Short mmCIF file of C-alpha atoms in Angstrom, two decimals:
data_model
loop_
_atom_site.label_atom_id
_atom_site.label_comp_id
_atom_site.label_asym_id
_atom_site.label_seq_id
_atom_site.Cartn_x
_atom_site.Cartn_y
_atom_site.Cartn_z
CA MET A 1 75.86 -27.25 88.02
CA GLU A 2 74.73 -30.97 86.53
CA ASN A 3 71.40 -29.96 85.91
CA SER A 4 72.57 -27.26 83.77
CA THR A 5 74.84 -29.72 81.32
CA TRP A 6 71.81 -31.54 80.95
CA SER A 7 69.82 -28.84 80.33
CA VAL A 8 72.41 -27.96 77.31
CA TRP A 9 72.80 -31.54 75.66
CA PHE A 10 69.01 -32.51 76.65
CA PRO A 11 66.89 -29.00 75.71
CA SER A 12 63.07 -31.02 75.79
CA ALA A 13 63.95 -32.22 78.76
CA HIS A 14 64.61 -29.17 80.62
CA LYS A 15 61.74 -27.34 78.58
CA ALA A 16 59.60 -29.82 80.66
CA GLU A 17 61.07 -28.77 83.80
CA ILE A 18 60.79 -25.27 83.50
CA LEU A 19 57.07 -24.56 81.69
CA GLU A 20 55.55 -22.33 84.96
CA ASN A 21 51.17 -21.18 83.62
CA PRO A 22 51.99 -21.95 80.34
CA LEU A 23 48.79 -20.46 79.66
CA GLN A 24 48.95 -17.36 82.00
CA THR A 25 52.19 -16.87 80.07
CA TYR A 26 51.43 -16.79 76.98
CA LEU A 27 48.29 -14.59 77.17
CA LEU A 28 50.26 -12.39 79.43
CA GLY A 29 52.68 -12.37 76.32
CA ILE A 30 50.23 -11.73 73.70
CA ILE A 31 47.89 -8.33 75.16
CA ILE A 32 51.51 -6.87 75.95
CA SER A 33 52.12 -7.03 72.42
CA ILE A 34 48.29 -6.60 71.22
CA CYS A 35 48.53 -2.80 73.42
CA GLY A 36 51.97 -1.99 71.94
CA ASN A 37 50.68 -2.02 69.32
CA VAL A 38 48.32 0.58 69.69
CA LEU A 39 50.15 2.34 70.96
CA ILE A 40 52.48 2.20 68.21
CA SER A 41 49.55 3.34 66.00
CA ILE A 42 48.02 6.13 67.91
CA SER A 43 51.99 6.96 68.10
CA LEU A 44 52.06 7.51 64.20
CA ASN A 45 48.80 9.29 64.43
CA ILE A 46 49.48 11.37 66.76
CA GLN A 47 53.14 12.42 64.96
CA LYS A 48 51.22 12.63 61.47
CA TYR A 49 48.66 15.49 63.40
CA ALA A 50 51.51 17.36 64.76
CA HIS A 51 52.75 17.73 61.29
CA MET A 52 49.91 18.74 59.51
CA ARG A 53 49.05 20.77 62.47
CA GLN A 54 52.51 22.78 62.56
CA SER A 55 52.06 22.97 58.27
CA GLN A 56 49.50 24.61 58.75
CA ARG A 57 49.38 27.47 61.77
CA ASP A 58 53.70 28.65 61.90
CA THR A 59 57.08 27.93 60.47
CA LYS A 60 58.28 26.41 63.36
CA PRO A 61 60.00 22.59 62.93
CA TYR A 62 58.00 20.52 64.06
CA TYR A 63 59.96 18.39 66.76
CA SER A 64 60.11 21.69 68.19
CA SER A 65 55.79 20.47 69.08
CA PRO A 66 55.30 18.55 72.51
CA VAL A 67 52.00 17.35 70.38
CA TRP A 68 54.44 15.34 68.52
CA TRP A 69 57.26 13.90 71.60
CA SER A 70 54.35 12.50 73.12
CA GLY A 71 53.86 10.57 70.47
CA VAL A 72 57.69 9.80 69.91
CA VAL A 73 57.95 8.55 74.11
CA LEU A 74 54.13 6.67 73.19
CA MET A 75 56.21 4.96 69.50
CA GLY A 76 58.91 4.01 72.65
CA VAL A 77 56.78 2.78 75.21
CA GLY A 78 54.79 0.44 72.03
CA GLU A 79 57.89 -1.16 71.47
CA LEU A 80 58.69 -1.38 74.66
CA GLY A 81 55.76 -3.30 75.26
CA ASN A 82 56.51 -5.95 71.88
CA PHE A 83 60.07 -6.33 73.34
CA ALA A 84 59.27 -7.65 76.55
CA ALA A 85 55.81 -9.78 74.68
CA TYR A 86 58.94 -11.80 72.69
CA GLY A 87 59.87 -12.81 76.18
CA PHE A 88 55.99 -14.56 76.85
CA ALA A 89 54.80 -15.01 73.82
CA PRO A 90 56.66 -17.15 70.66
CA ALA A 91 57.84 -15.40 67.54
CA SER A 92 56.08 -16.58 65.46
CA LEU A 93 53.11 -15.78 67.22
CA ILE A 94 54.21 -11.84 68.09
CA ALA A 95 55.03 -10.73 64.85
CA PRO A 96 51.82 -11.20 63.03
CA LEU A 97 50.26 -9.31 65.94
CA GLY A 98 51.94 -6.44 64.33
CA SER A 99 48.81 -6.87 62.28
CA VAL A 100 46.75 -4.16 65.34
CA SER A 101 48.78 -1.45 64.47
CA VAL A 102 47.43 -1.70 61.03
CA ILE A 103 43.74 -1.98 61.87
CA ALA A 104 43.97 0.36 65.01
CA SER A 105 45.43 2.67 62.65
CA ALA A 106 43.64 2.77 60.13
CA ILE A 107 40.49 3.00 62.39
CA ILE A 108 42.35 6.39 64.31
CA SER A 109 43.03 7.84 61.57
CA VAL A 110 39.51 7.35 60.24
CA VAL A 111 37.72 9.10 63.47
CA PHE A 112 40.53 11.44 64.26
CA LEU A 113 42.14 12.85 61.35
CA LYS A 114 39.11 12.77 59.48
CA GLU A 115 40.52 10.23 56.85
CA THR A 116 38.14 9.03 53.90
CA LEU A 117 37.28 5.02 55.09
CA ARG A 118 36.84 3.10 52.33
CA PRO A 119 35.27 -0.40 51.70
CA SER A 120 38.13 -2.35 51.22
CA ASP A 121 39.00 -0.78 54.79
CA ILE A 122 36.34 -2.20 55.98
CA PHE A 123 37.04 -5.63 54.36
CA GLY A 124 40.75 -5.54 54.88
CA GLY A 125 40.37 -4.74 58.44
CA THR A 126 37.46 -7.38 58.44
CA LEU A 127 40.21 -9.73 57.33
CA ALA A 128 42.79 -9.03 59.00
CA ILE A 129 41.20 -9.45 62.74
CA THR A 130 39.68 -12.77 61.43
CA GLY A 131 43.25 -13.57 60.86
CA THR A 132 44.60 -12.22 64.21
CA TYR A 133 41.76 -14.31 65.84
CA LEU A 134 43.15 -17.65 64.01
CA LEU A 135 46.71 -16.53 65.40
CA VAL A 136 46.02 -16.54 68.64
CA THR A 137 44.37 -19.86 68.40
CA PHE A 138 45.96 -21.55 66.95
CA ALA A 139 49.63 -20.45 67.48
CA PRO A 140 52.06 -22.69 69.83
CA HIS A 141 50.53 -22.26 72.98
CA THR A 142 53.96 -23.64 74.91
CA SER A 143 55.89 -20.64 76.75
CA THR A 144 59.82 -21.78 77.42
CA HIS A 145 61.47 -20.00 79.32
CA ILE A 146 64.82 -18.22 77.65
CA THR A 147 68.30 -18.86 79.04
CA ALA A 148 71.26 -18.22 78.35
CA HIS A 149 72.55 -22.62 78.59
CA LEU A 150 69.02 -22.95 75.81
CA VAL A 151 70.06 -19.90 73.51
CA GLN A 152 73.66 -22.04 73.76
CA TYR A 153 72.31 -24.99 73.11
CA TYR A 154 70.35 -23.58 70.21
CA VAL A 155 73.44 -21.38 68.32
CA VAL A 156 75.27 -24.35 67.63
CA SER A 157 72.14 -26.41 66.32
CA TRP A 158 72.94 -27.97 63.33
CA HIS A 159 69.51 -25.98 61.65
CA PHE A 160 70.27 -23.11 61.97
CA LEU A 161 74.21 -23.36 61.46
CA ILE A 162 72.19 -24.85 57.79
CA TYR A 163 69.86 -21.19 58.01
CA ILE A 164 72.62 -18.99 58.70
CA PHE A 165 74.60 -20.09 56.77
CA ILE A 166 72.05 -19.70 53.46
CA GLU A 167 70.84 -16.55 54.65
CA ILE A 168 74.62 -15.51 54.52
CA VAL A 169 74.55 -16.89 51.27
CA VAL A 170 71.34 -14.54 49.62
CA PHE A 171 71.76 -11.70 52.00
CA CYS A 172 75.84 -11.19 49.74
CA ILE A 173 73.66 -12.05 47.07
CA LEU A 174 71.39 -9.49 47.12
CA LEU A 175 72.80 -7.12 48.52
CA TYR A 176 75.62 -7.50 45.94
CA LEU A 177 72.60 -7.17 42.84
CA TYR A 178 71.50 -3.58 45.34
CA LYS A 179 74.66 -1.92 45.53
CA ARG A 180 77.09 -2.93 42.73
CA ARG A 181 74.26 -4.00 39.21
CA ASN A 182 72.40 -1.24 40.79
CA VAL A 183 68.76 -3.25 41.11
CA LYS A 184 66.58 -1.46 43.09
CA HIS A 185 63.82 -2.76 42.75
CA ILE A 186 61.47 -3.31 45.62
CA VAL A 187 61.49 -7.05 46.44
CA VAL A 188 65.55 -6.72 46.57
CA VAL A 189 65.03 -4.38 49.20
CA MET A 190 62.74 -5.49 51.15
CA LEU A 191 64.44 -9.09 50.99
CA LEU A 192 66.70 -7.13 52.81
CA VAL A 193 65.39 -5.86 55.37
CA ALA A 194 63.33 -9.04 55.92
CA LEU A 195 66.97 -10.98 56.54
CA LEU A 196 67.97 -8.25 59.44
CA ALA A 197 64.12 -8.98 60.92
CA SER A 198 65.05 -12.86 61.42
CA LEU A 199 68.48 -11.89 63.10
CA THR A 200 66.81 -8.92 65.21
CA VAL A 201 63.77 -11.32 66.09
CA ILE A 202 66.17 -14.12 67.30
CA SER A 203 68.24 -11.91 69.84
CA VAL A 204 65.16 -10.00 70.62
CA LYS A 205 63.27 -12.97 71.80
CA ALA A 206 66.91 -14.32 73.83
CA VAL A 207 67.93 -10.44 75.14
CA SER A 208 64.21 -10.21 76.43
CA GLY A 209 63.53 -13.66 77.44
CA MET A 210 67.34 -13.43 79.26
CA ILE A 211 66.01 -10.83 81.15
CA THR A 212 62.75 -11.64 82.11
CA GLU A 213 64.38 -15.05 83.48
CA SER A 214 67.36 -12.75 85.37
CA ILE A 215 64.01 -10.66 86.49
CA THR A 216 61.71 -13.87 88.18
CA SER A 217 64.28 -16.99 88.55
CA GLN A 218 68.33 -16.55 87.71
CA LEU A 219 70.32 -13.94 87.20
CA GLN A 220 71.35 -15.04 83.39
CA LEU A 221 73.41 -11.44 82.55
CA ILE A 222 76.48 -12.70 83.75
CA TYR A 223 76.46 -15.14 80.51
CA PRO A 224 78.43 -14.26 77.36
CA ILE A 225 75.48 -14.98 75.55
CA PHE A 226 73.37 -12.46 76.68
CA TYR A 227 76.30 -9.83 74.96
CA VAL A 228 77.37 -11.45 72.33
CA MET A 229 72.89 -11.35 71.21
CA LEU A 230 72.50 -7.67 72.09
CA VAL A 231 75.31 -6.70 69.96
CA VAL A 232 73.45 -8.26 67.22
CA MET A 233 70.12 -7.20 68.45
CA VAL A 234 71.19 -3.70 67.74
CA ALA A 235 74.07 -4.61 64.46
CA SER A 236 70.46 -5.46 62.71
CA CYS A 237 68.28 -2.60 63.99
CA ALA A 238 70.42 -0.62 62.69
CA PHE A 239 70.81 -1.92 59.31
CA GLN A 240 67.16 -2.81 58.92
CA ILE A 241 66.63 0.79 59.94
CA LYS A 242 68.87 2.58 57.45
CA PHE A 243 67.47 -0.36 54.30
CA LEU A 244 64.05 0.24 55.44
CA ASN A 245 64.31 3.85 55.13
CA GLN A 246 66.09 3.36 51.42
CA ALA A 247 63.31 1.92 50.34
CA MET A 248 61.01 4.47 51.63
CA LYS A 249 62.59 6.70 49.37
CA MET A 250 61.95 4.73 45.98
CA PHE A 251 58.74 3.94 46.87
CA ASP A 252 55.82 4.72 47.71
CA ALA A 253 54.67 3.65 51.40
CA THR A 254 51.55 2.52 49.80
CA GLU A 255 53.84 -0.29 48.08
CA VAL A 256 56.58 -0.42 51.34
CA VAL A 257 54.19 -1.10 54.37
CA PRO A 258 52.09 -4.08 52.82
CA ILE A 259 54.85 -6.12 51.22
CA ASN A 260 58.09 -5.00 54.93
CA PHE A 261 54.65 -6.47 56.83
CA VAL A 262 54.54 -9.49 54.86
CA PHE A 263 58.17 -10.10 54.82
CA PHE A 264 58.95 -9.34 58.39
CA THR A 265 55.72 -11.70 59.62
CA ALA A 266 57.32 -14.89 57.22
CA SER A 267 61.19 -14.79 58.19
CA ALA A 268 60.01 -14.37 62.16
CA ILE A 269 57.96 -17.12 61.80
CA LEU A 270 60.43 -18.94 60.38
CA ALA A 271 62.98 -17.54 63.12
CA GLY A 272 60.69 -19.29 65.25
CA ILE A 273 60.48 -22.17 63.64
CA VAL A 274 63.94 -22.86 62.84
CA PHE A 275 65.61 -21.63 66.08
CA TYR A 276 63.58 -22.22 68.84
CA GLN A 277 61.55 -24.50 67.39
CA GLU A 278 57.74 -23.40 67.93
CA PHE A 279 56.34 -25.52 65.53
CA GLU A 280 57.49 -28.43 67.51
CA GLY A 281 54.81 -31.40 67.95
CA LEU A 282 52.38 -28.90 66.65
CA ALA A 283 49.57 -30.91 65.08
CA LEU A 284 49.41 -30.72 61.31
CA LEU A 285 45.61 -28.38 61.74
CA ASN A 286 47.49 -26.01 64.43
CA ILE A 287 50.37 -25.62 61.57
CA PHE A 288 47.94 -25.27 58.90
CA MET A 289 45.41 -23.55 60.49
CA PHE A 290 47.93 -20.99 61.42
CA LEU A 291 49.16 -19.87 57.89
CA LEU A 292 45.93 -19.31 56.84
CA GLY A 293 45.81 -16.86 59.86
CA CYS A 294 48.32 -15.20 58.69
CA LEU A 295 47.78 -15.13 54.87
CA LEU A 296 44.23 -13.24 55.65
CA SER A 297 46.42 -10.95 57.65
CA PHE A 298 48.83 -10.54 54.49
CA LEU A 299 45.45 -9.84 52.64
CA GLY A 300 43.82 -7.97 54.96
CA VAL A 301 47.02 -5.47 55.82
CA PHE A 302 47.09 -4.89 52.00
CA LEU A 303 43.59 -4.52 51.31
CA ILE A 304 44.09 -1.64 54.20
CA ALA A 305 47.58 0.06 52.99
CA ARG A 306 47.52 0.00 49.15
CA ASN A 307 46.15 3.38 47.36
CA ARG A 308 45.76 5.85 50.03
CA PRO A 309 44.93 9.02 48.94
CA LYS A 310 47.95 11.26 48.22
CA LYS A 311 47.81 14.65 48.79
CA LYS A 312 47.68 16.93 45.67
CA GLN A 313 51.26 18.17 44.98
CA GLU A 314 50.70 21.33 43.09
CA ASP A 315 51.96 21.78 39.37
CA SER A 316 55.56 23.44 40.43
CA ASN A 317 54.80 25.58 36.78
CA PHE A 318 52.17 27.70 38.00
CA ILE A 319 52.56 30.34 41.17
CA SER A 320 49.39 29.95 43.86
CA MET A 321 47.53 33.30 44.35
CA ASP A 322 46.94 33.27 47.52
CA ARG A 323 50.33 31.81 48.57
CA ILE A 324 51.20 36.05 47.21
CA PRO A 325 50.57 38.14 50.42
CA GLY A 326 47.27 39.96 50.06
CA LYS A 327 45.62 38.19 47.60
CA ARG A 328 42.45 35.60 47.76
CA HIS A 329 41.99 34.40 45.03
CA THR A 330 42.55 30.49 44.12
CA GLU A 331 43.77 31.06 41.19
CA LYS A 332 47.27 30.02 39.67
CA VAL A 333 49.46 32.28 36.94
CA GLN A 334 52.77 31.59 35.00
CA PRO A 335 54.81 33.98 34.95
CA GLU A 336 56.70 34.51 32.21
CA ALA A 337 59.85 32.10 30.98
CA LYS A 338 62.06 35.31 29.20
CA THR A 339 60.66 38.10 32.27
CA SER A 340 63.67 38.34 35.05
CA THR A 341 59.64 38.75 36.87
CA TYR A 342 59.60 34.60 36.22
CA GLU A 343 63.45 34.29 38.76
CA SER A 344 61.92 37.17 41.57
CA LEU A 345 59.36 35.46 41.65
CA ALA A 346 60.09 31.41 41.76
CA ALA A 347 62.79 32.21 43.88
CA LYS A 348 60.22 34.34 46.54
CA PHE A 349 57.08 31.88 46.80
CA MET A 350 58.20 28.08 45.10
CA CYS A 351 62.47 28.26 46.08
CA SER A 352 62.86 29.98 49.47
CA ARG A 353 62.28 27.84 52.41
CA ALA A 354 60.20 28.00 55.17
CA GLY A 355 60.75 31.12 57.68
CA GLN A 356 64.01 31.91 55.82
CA PRO A 357 63.75 35.27 54.92
CA GLU A 358 64.37 36.74 51.50
CA ASP A 359 66.29 38.63 50.11
CA SER A 360 64.59 41.65 47.93
#
């Protein structure tokens, strides 16, 4: 009991007691995170392939495809790996490693989905890999065992209370602009996602760390702070996904992906610095090189994601001849708008849903 009280009021001493093989634990977190991000990229491309195959072969819904479900399972495993990685390595390192997913996805899409490899992809991938190397090399190399007492101490620390107060005020202002003033700028929406992401990172690391500590050492699930952090994690994830989906509806993915990565990574690093004090005692050179690695990763992801080739959409005023049964022509016809033929053709070939029998 005395040791627990001492650890609450003197967290640095508590850290010194519980560090065991920090380098091995640190590397384990990096490996788990990289593997998880690679699995996520594979799952995304598998799901994309399933969508492409379903649209070409038949009219069954994509969720009836075993290939699509295998992608979903892989994504779940990858996200679980990222969740576990927070229990072994600093949050300020795990979040930037998300660039691995972007790099792997670009490689897989070129090799297996036959997408075009652009010079910007090569240059962006080189920058992202260089940035990732700097992140792994110069990030904080200490690994703290997260316990309920330590999380309780961090929650009531003055620097976190100031941080969370500022975050709530900024979030309310942005939400007011977004909902009441109808400001639909991409930066406003992505900032809402990023502010929620900082809470997600804090709670995910706390929950993952306490579960890891319960498995390897002492049970932490009996403390109320564990369930508080679990609720915060679920709630922040749910609202983060909600705003992210709204952003995907309003803006192109080539804008959302790089901006979300930059904002999420920045918020995760800031959360790790403020809440878990991960940069405490880190040399100035290490901090500079770490930030340089983040910058290179940001630029690399931006170059890979920007101006991706889009599927060319047909002009809605024309009907492709190859969509008419029995016709193999590639020409397009435009029916007269004033004739009854226009309405029937449009209803039959443009407005009917796939797989649904048309009315005669």
